[in-house]
Amino acid sequence: MRPVRLMKVFVTRRIPPEGRAALAQAADCEVEQWDSDEPIPRKELERGVAGAHGLLCLLSDCVDKKLLDTAGANLKVISTMSVGFDHLAMDEIKKRGIRVGYTPDVLTDATAELAVSLLLTTCRRLPEAIAEVKNGGWSSWKPLWLCGYGLTQSTVGIIGLGRIGQAIARRLKPFGVQKFLYTGRQPRPQEAEEFQAEFVSTQELAAKSDFVVVTCSLTPATKLLCNKDFFQKMKKTAVFVNISRGDVVNQDDLYEALATGQIAAAGLDVTTPEPLPTDHPLLTLKNCVILPHIGSATHGTRNTMSLLAANNLLAGLRGEPMPKELKL
Ligand code: GLV
């Protein structure tokens, strides 16, 4: 029997098949989707969200006060297909009693795998090496050519030893890392024991690490945490990797540190803004590897994320416990 009242759901992008199918099967929802791989224009987003009961969005959609006002009083649930939620105006959402779903855990392995790939790509200078093969720069085997830095016997500093930070440490350990340092939240005792990681101040982490990996969430406390002062404390031979959010880093200061040899190299999966303009100074540097925010980009992970985001949304709309609800 057809339910009396359909709930309106707006989806801001074409999402993978499992999530789409879950929404399509929800007989109590009327689903409208921005059916494109490209971001929804703001005007369309405002039109689509007006009067909606549920919103399924991505990390690239800015859900601010104005959008919430446009959505109106119907809006009960926001489900983001991401683990990060710095694109959501949390204070406003909380005030309105809107429930929020997100997608932790299911992307941990894919993101940790990408972080390790980016670290190795950066420290062993793979983009430069590949370019030299193609452009004829490979004249012979040369003892001093394209040398980078290896992980054996190294100290790795992880900013944010949460789920993803730990998954990265677990993968890096077999490469012969000697010591892990970390800042951010204290791991539970069994986690600390697994990595024998030492909790240090951010400044100490900068000074002692051969590799710095940023995995923390973007919060007022971590915004621009990696700045001139931080890079000046790092070793000249150190490699910096960020898979968190671009705003954790002062990019002008990072450019300066890379261009002047204050640090050896950087690998970034996240930047400010995204996409990074193709004429950005960081893109002129050989010792900076930049990826287009692909941490969770495996077919399986993105499918699972879409299903979890759909299930969070549907459970929230039905007043049921969400599989992964953000506690506000
Ligand atoms: C990726 O950055 C995410 O927040 O899921």
PDB file of C-alpha atoms and ligand atoms in Angstrom, residues 59 81-84 103 107 244-245 293 296 305, ligand 1:
ATOM      1  CA  LEU A  59      32.192  17.036   1.396  1.00  0.00           C
ATOM      2  CA  MET A  81      29.013  10.667   2.156  1.00  0.00           C
ATOM      3  CA  SER A  82      32.279  11.433   3.950  1.00  0.00           C
ATOM      4  CA  VAL A  83      33.993  10.920   7.256  1.00  0.00           C
ATOM      5  CA  GLY A  84      34.852  14.623   7.475  1.00  0.00           C
ATOM      6  CA  THR A 103      30.741   7.437   6.924  1.00  0.00           C
ATOM      7  CA  LEU A 107      36.958   4.258   4.275  1.00  0.00           C
ATOM      8  CA  SER A 244      43.296  15.452   6.157  1.00  0.00           C
ATOM      9  CA  ARG A 245      42.049  18.833   4.942  1.00  0.00           C
ATOM     10  CA  HIS A 293      41.571  14.246  -2.863  1.00  0.00           C
ATOM     11  CA  SER A 296      38.791   6.866  -0.276  1.00  0.00           C
ATOM     12  CA  MET A 305      30.178   4.769   1.565  1.00  0.00           C
TER      13      MET A 305
HETATM   14  C1  GLV B   1      37.273  12.463   2.837  1.00  0.00           C
HETATM   15  O1  GLV B   1      38.058  13.346   2.918  1.00  0.00           O
HETATM   16  C2  GLV B   1      36.184  12.282   3.733  1.00  0.00           C
HETATM   17  O2  GLV B   1      35.980  13.114   4.612  1.00  0.00           O
HETATM   18  O3  GLV B   1      35.466  11.276   3.581  1.00  0.00           O
END
